[in-house]
Amino acid sequence: MLRVAVLISGRGSNLQALIDRFVGQPDSPVEIVRVISNRPDVQGLERAKKAGLKTKVIDHKGFPDRAAFDEALDEEIRAAGAQLVVLAGFMRLLTEKFIDDWRDRLINIHPALLPSFRGLDTHRRVLKRGAKLHGATVHFVRHEMDTGPIIAQAALPVLANDTPETLGARVLELEHRLYPLALTLIAEGKVEVDGDRAIVNAPGEGVLIHPKDRD
Ligand code: GRF
């Protein structure tokens, strides 16, 4: 089993999707060994506790700078024996040192089809730009935000009457299917990093098209 630490900052709906797929499942290829939040009292922590997972709050406000915060994060992740770090709505920028230390063992989910629409507020920007397809991406983390080898992607059509809210809700549904899928591919040893790209040694498996919106 691949031992992972999940980092959150809030709602934790992606964490919930990982819990539903991997916790208490006899065939699970993944063990969530720690859920770490940089904010106390968030919903994601409640979800983790309810699932019987070990949690830890490392409040960034208690540290003088990013380097000290990341050091504490790193310590906790290593103490938990995690092999992979999974960012699930973790709203802190990580230092280059942390990213280098966890190179190719640190993944993120972004609510857009990278390399388009990096950054925040993707659903509104997609609508403003008139993009016809939107979706979500799971990728390895590199120094620059929302860059890094793409592991898996999910796509859906943008509908004429979409608002950022309706579009975002459909993307989130897709995220909840995509993240467990991507993590399973990694745990099964099917993902290989070759410079700037990730190769999935399972044809077509890193791709989801929203079935409900096909016609
Ligand atoms: C998701 O949209 C994810 O793509 C982005 O932050 C959001 C987190 O939501 N990185 P949740 O906390 O998993 O519900």
GROMACS .gro file of C-alpha atoms and ligand atoms in nm:
model
  229
    1MET     CA    1   0.000   0.000   0.000
    2LEU     CA    2   0.114   0.351  -0.080
    3ARG     CA    3   0.127   0.560   0.237
    4VAL     CA    4   0.004   0.914   0.175
    5ALA     CA    5  -0.037   1.235   0.374
    6VAL     CA    6  -0.323   1.461   0.266
    7LEU     CA    7  -0.286   1.838   0.315
    8ILE     CA    8  -0.601   2.048   0.342
    9SER     CA    9  -0.710   2.401   0.433
   10GLY     CA   10  -1.089   2.386   0.434
   11ARG     CA   11  -1.398   2.204   0.317
   12GLY     CA   12  -1.221   1.880   0.229
   13SER     CA   13  -1.461   1.743  -0.031
   14ASN     CA   14  -1.170   1.597  -0.229
   15LEU     CA   15  -1.037   1.443   0.091
   16GLN     CA   16  -1.383   1.289   0.136
   17ALA     CA   17  -1.363   1.137  -0.212
   18LEU     CA   18  -1.027   0.982  -0.117
   19ILE     CA   19  -1.171   0.855   0.213
   20ASP     CA   20  -1.468   0.698   0.033
   21ARG     CA   21  -1.240   0.521  -0.211
   22PHE     CA   22  -0.949   0.417   0.012
   23VAL     CA   23  -1.048   0.397   0.380
   24GLY     CA   24  -1.187   0.067   0.501
   25GLN     CA   25  -1.173  -0.090   0.155
   26PRO     CA   26  -1.013  -0.432   0.155
   27ASP     CA   27  -0.861  -0.384  -0.192
   28SER     CA   28  -0.728  -0.033  -0.122
   29PRO     CA   29  -0.391   0.043  -0.283
   30VAL     CA   30  -0.355   0.356  -0.068
   31GLU     CA   31  -0.333   0.420   0.305
   32ILE     CA   32  -0.399   0.773   0.433
   33VAL     CA   33  -0.152   0.794   0.721
   34ARG     CA   34  -0.212   1.159   0.815
   35VAL     CA   35  -0.443   1.449   0.733
   36ILE     CA   36  -0.274   1.783   0.799
   37SER     CA   37  -0.451   2.119   0.799
   38ASN     CA   38  -0.292   2.463   0.822
   39ARG     CA   39  -0.619   2.593   0.966
   40PRO     CA   40  -0.792   2.475   1.282
   41ASP     CA   41  -1.163   2.394   1.291
   42VAL     CA   42  -1.215   2.322   0.922
   43GLN     CA   43  -1.471   2.078   0.785
   44GLY     CA   44  -1.201   1.860   0.631
   45LEU     CA   45  -1.064   1.778   0.977
   46GLU     CA   46  -1.407   1.661   1.088
   47ARG     CA   47  -1.436   1.438   0.783
   48ALA     CA   48  -1.095   1.286   0.861
   49LYS     CA   49  -1.176   1.224   1.226
   50LYS     CA   50  -1.509   1.068   1.136
   51ALA     CA   51  -1.323   0.826   0.910
   52GLY     CA   52  -1.087   0.739   1.195
   53LEU     CA   53  -0.784   0.904   1.036
   54LYS     CA   54  -0.503   1.068   1.229
   55THR     CA   55  -0.512   1.445   1.198
   56LYS     CA   56  -0.275   1.727   1.276
   57VAL     CA   57  -0.320   2.103   1.272
   58ILE     CA   58  -0.009   2.299   1.182
   59ASP     CA   59  -0.131   2.657   1.194
   60HIS     CA   60   0.081   2.871   0.964
   61LYS     CA   61   0.009   3.172   1.187
   62GLY     CA   62   0.234   3.022   1.453
   63PHE     CA   63   0.546   3.039   1.234
   64PRO     CA   64   0.772   3.334   1.153
   65ASP     CA   65   0.802   3.249   0.782
   66ARG     CA   66   0.719   2.996   0.511
   67ALA     CA   67   1.046   2.810   0.559
   68ALA     CA   68   0.974   2.740   0.927
   69PHE     CA   69   0.616   2.635   0.849
   70ASP     CA   70   0.727   2.401   0.571
   71GLU     CA   71   0.988   2.249   0.797
   72ALA     CA   72   0.721   2.162   1.052
   73LEU     CA   73   0.506   2.019   0.772
   74ASP     CA   74   0.794   1.809   0.645
   75GLU     CA   75   0.866   1.677   0.993
   76GLU     CA   76   0.508   1.569   1.049
   77ILE     CA   77   0.480   1.404   0.707
   78ARG     CA   78   0.801   1.209   0.763
   79ALA     CA   79   0.701   1.112   1.118
   80ALA     CA   80   0.381   0.967   0.969
   81GLY     CA   81   0.590   0.760   0.729
   82ALA     CA   82   0.421   0.903   0.420
   83GLN     CA   83   0.569   0.825   0.079
   84LEU     CA   84   0.354   1.072  -0.116
   85VAL     CA   85   0.204   1.412  -0.031
   86VAL     CA   86  -0.143   1.488  -0.167
   87LEU     CA   87  -0.258   1.852  -0.177
   88ALA     CA   88  -0.637   1.866  -0.156
   89GLY     CA   89  -0.749   2.227  -0.137
   90PHE     CA   90  -0.433   2.326   0.049
   91MET     CA   91  -0.419   2.704   0.017
   92ARG     CA   92  -0.056   2.778   0.106
   93LEU     CA   93   0.228   2.829  -0.135
   94LEU     CA   94   0.509   2.584  -0.058
   95THR     CA   95   0.877   2.679  -0.054
   96GLU     CA   96   1.110   2.564  -0.330
   97LYS     CA   97   1.298   2.357  -0.072
   98PHE     CA   98   0.987   2.162   0.027
   99ILE     CA   99   0.892   2.111  -0.338
  100ASP     CA  100   1.243   1.991  -0.422
  101ASP     CA  101   1.254   1.758  -0.120
  102TRP     CA  102   0.927   1.597  -0.235
  103ARG     CA  103   0.993   1.612  -0.608
  104ASP     CA  104   0.775   1.362  -0.798
  105ARG     CA  105   0.617   1.265  -0.465
  106LEU     CA  106   0.395   1.571  -0.429
  107ILE     CA  107   0.068   1.602  -0.621
  108ASN     CA  108  -0.208   1.860  -0.654
  109ILE     CA  109  -0.554   1.884  -0.807
  110HIS     CA  110  -0.636   2.198  -1.000
  111PRO     CA  111  -0.986   2.293  -1.118
  112ALA     CA  112  -0.902   2.354  -1.485
  113LEU     CA  113  -0.748   2.183  -1.785
  114LEU     CA  114  -0.382   2.275  -1.740
  115PRO     CA  115  -0.174   2.430  -1.883
  116SER     CA  116  -0.471   2.665  -1.943
  117PHE     CA  117  -0.625   2.862  -1.658
  118ARG     CA  118  -0.361   2.834  -1.391
  119GLY     CA  119  -0.432   3.024  -1.068
  120LEU     CA  120  -0.748   3.104  -0.879
  121ASP     CA  121  -1.106   3.172  -0.988
  122THR     CA  122  -1.086   2.937  -1.285
  123HIS     CA  123  -1.459   2.885  -1.345
  124ARG     CA  124  -1.531   3.256  -1.383
  125ARG     CA  125  -1.231   3.305  -1.610
  126VAL     CA  126  -1.326   3.008  -1.828
  127LEU     CA  127  -1.674   3.158  -1.882
  128LYS     CA  128  -1.533   3.504  -1.949
  129ARG     CA  129  -1.298   3.363  -2.211
  130GLY     CA  130  -1.573   3.160  -2.377
  131ALA     CA  131  -1.380   2.835  -2.350
  132LYS     CA  132  -1.590   2.542  -2.466
  133LEU     CA  133  -1.423   2.273  -2.256
  134HIS     CA  134  -1.328   2.287  -1.892
  135GLY     CA  135  -1.228   2.033  -1.630
  136ALA     CA  136  -0.970   1.931  -1.373
  137THR     CA  137  -0.607   1.821  -1.367
  138VAL     CA  138  -0.397   1.616  -1.127
  139HIS     CA  139  -0.028   1.699  -1.157
  140PHE     CA  140   0.305   1.672  -0.983
  141VAL     CA  141   0.405   1.998  -0.818
  142ARG     CA  142   0.689   2.215  -0.948
  143HIS     CA  143   0.817   2.553  -0.833
  144GLU     CA  144   0.579   2.759  -1.043
  145MET     CA  145   0.218   2.736  -0.933
  146ASP     CA  146  -0.004   2.495  -1.129
  147THR     CA  147   0.274   2.371  -1.352
  148GLY     CA  148   0.433   2.028  -1.341
  149PRO     CA  149   0.387   1.690  -1.510
  150ILE     CA  150   0.021   1.613  -1.580
  151ILE     CA  151  -0.092   1.278  -1.443
  152ALA     CA  152  -0.464   1.273  -1.522
  153GLN     CA  153  -0.732   1.503  -1.658
  154ALA     CA  154  -1.109   1.518  -1.665
  155ALA     CA  155  -1.304   1.726  -1.915
  156LEU     CA  156  -1.658   1.849  -1.958
  157PRO     CA  157  -1.835   2.085  -2.196
  158VAL     CA  158  -1.916   2.438  -2.084
  159LEU     CA  159  -2.292   2.491  -2.122
  160ALA     CA  160  -2.449   2.808  -2.265
  161ASN     CA  161  -2.632   2.895  -1.944
  162ASP     CA  162  -2.349   2.805  -1.703
  163THR     CA  163  -2.262   3.035  -1.415
  164PRO     CA  164  -1.932   3.002  -1.224
  165GLU     CA  165  -2.133   2.816  -0.961
  166THR     CA  166  -2.302   2.560  -1.188
  167LEU     CA  167  -1.982   2.502  -1.383
  168GLY     CA  168  -1.777   2.475  -1.063
  169ALA     CA  169  -2.018   2.222  -0.917
  170ARG     CA  170  -1.985   1.996  -1.222
  171VAL     CA  171  -1.606   2.029  -1.220
  172LEU     CA  172  -1.597   1.942  -0.849
  173GLU     CA  173  -1.797   1.625  -0.915
  174LEU     CA  174  -1.536   1.531  -1.173
  175GLU     CA  175  -1.251   1.612  -0.932
  176HIS     CA  176  -1.399   1.365  -0.686
  177ARG     CA  177  -1.367   1.090  -0.945
  178LEU     CA  178  -1.036   1.204  -1.088
  179TYR     CA  179  -0.828   1.229  -0.768
  180PRO     CA  180  -0.890   0.870  -0.651
  181LEU     CA  181  -0.824   0.752  -1.005
  182ALA     CA  182  -0.491   0.938  -1.030
  183LEU     CA  183  -0.381   0.817  -0.690
  184THR     CA  184  -0.465   0.459  -0.780
  185LEU     CA  185  -0.255   0.488  -1.096
  186ILE     CA  186   0.041   0.611  -0.889
  187ALA     CA  187  -0.006   0.345  -0.620
  188GLU     CA  188  -0.014   0.076  -0.886
  189GLY     CA  189   0.319   0.202  -1.019
  190LYS     CA  190   0.170   0.304  -1.353
  191VAL     CA  191   0.296   0.665  -1.349
  192GLU     CA  192   0.648   0.750  -1.451
  193VAL     CA  193   0.797   1.100  -1.466
  194ASP     CA  194   1.009   1.189  -1.765
  195GLY     CA  195   1.131   1.549  -1.728
  196ASP     CA  196   0.832   1.777  -1.773
  197ARG     CA  197   0.580   1.505  -1.844
  198ALA     CA  198   0.426   1.214  -1.664
  199ILE     CA  199   0.375   0.896  -1.859
  200VAL     CA  200   0.080   0.679  -1.762
  201ASN     CA  201   0.156   0.320  -1.848
  202ALA     CA  202  -0.209   0.227  -1.885
  203PRO     CA  203  -0.352   0.361  -2.212
  204GLY     CA  204  -0.645   0.599  -2.167
  205GLU     CA  205  -0.671   0.548  -1.792
  206GLY     CA  206  -0.572   0.899  -1.692
  207VAL     CA  207  -0.860   1.051  -1.884
  208LEU     CA  208  -1.220   1.114  -1.784
  209ILE     CA  209  -1.493   1.273  -1.994
  210HIS     CA  210  -1.802   1.368  -1.800
  211PRO     CA  211  -2.053   1.105  -1.914
  212LYS     CA  212  -2.367   1.300  -1.827
  213ASP     CA  213  -2.273   1.584  -2.059
  214ARG     CA  214  -2.180   1.380  -2.362
  215ASP     CA  215  -2.488   1.453  -2.573
  216GRF     C1  216  -1.091   2.214  -0.530
  216GRF     O1  217  -1.165   2.279  -0.629
  216GRF     C2  218  -0.950   2.188  -0.578
  216GRF     O2  219  -0.942   2.165  -0.713
  216GRF     C3  220  -0.881   2.317  -0.543
  216GRF     O3  221  -0.936   2.356  -0.421
  216GRF     C4  222  -1.068   2.303  -0.408
  216GRF     C5  223  -1.072   2.227  -0.280
  216GRF     O4  224  -1.200   2.183  -0.243
  216GRF     N1  225  -0.737   2.295  -0.542
  216GRF     P1  226  -1.216   2.077  -0.126
  216GRF     O5  227  -1.155   2.140   0.000
  216GRF     O6  228  -1.150   1.951  -0.165
  216GRF     O7  229  -1.367   2.063  -0.109
   0.00000   0.00000   0.00000
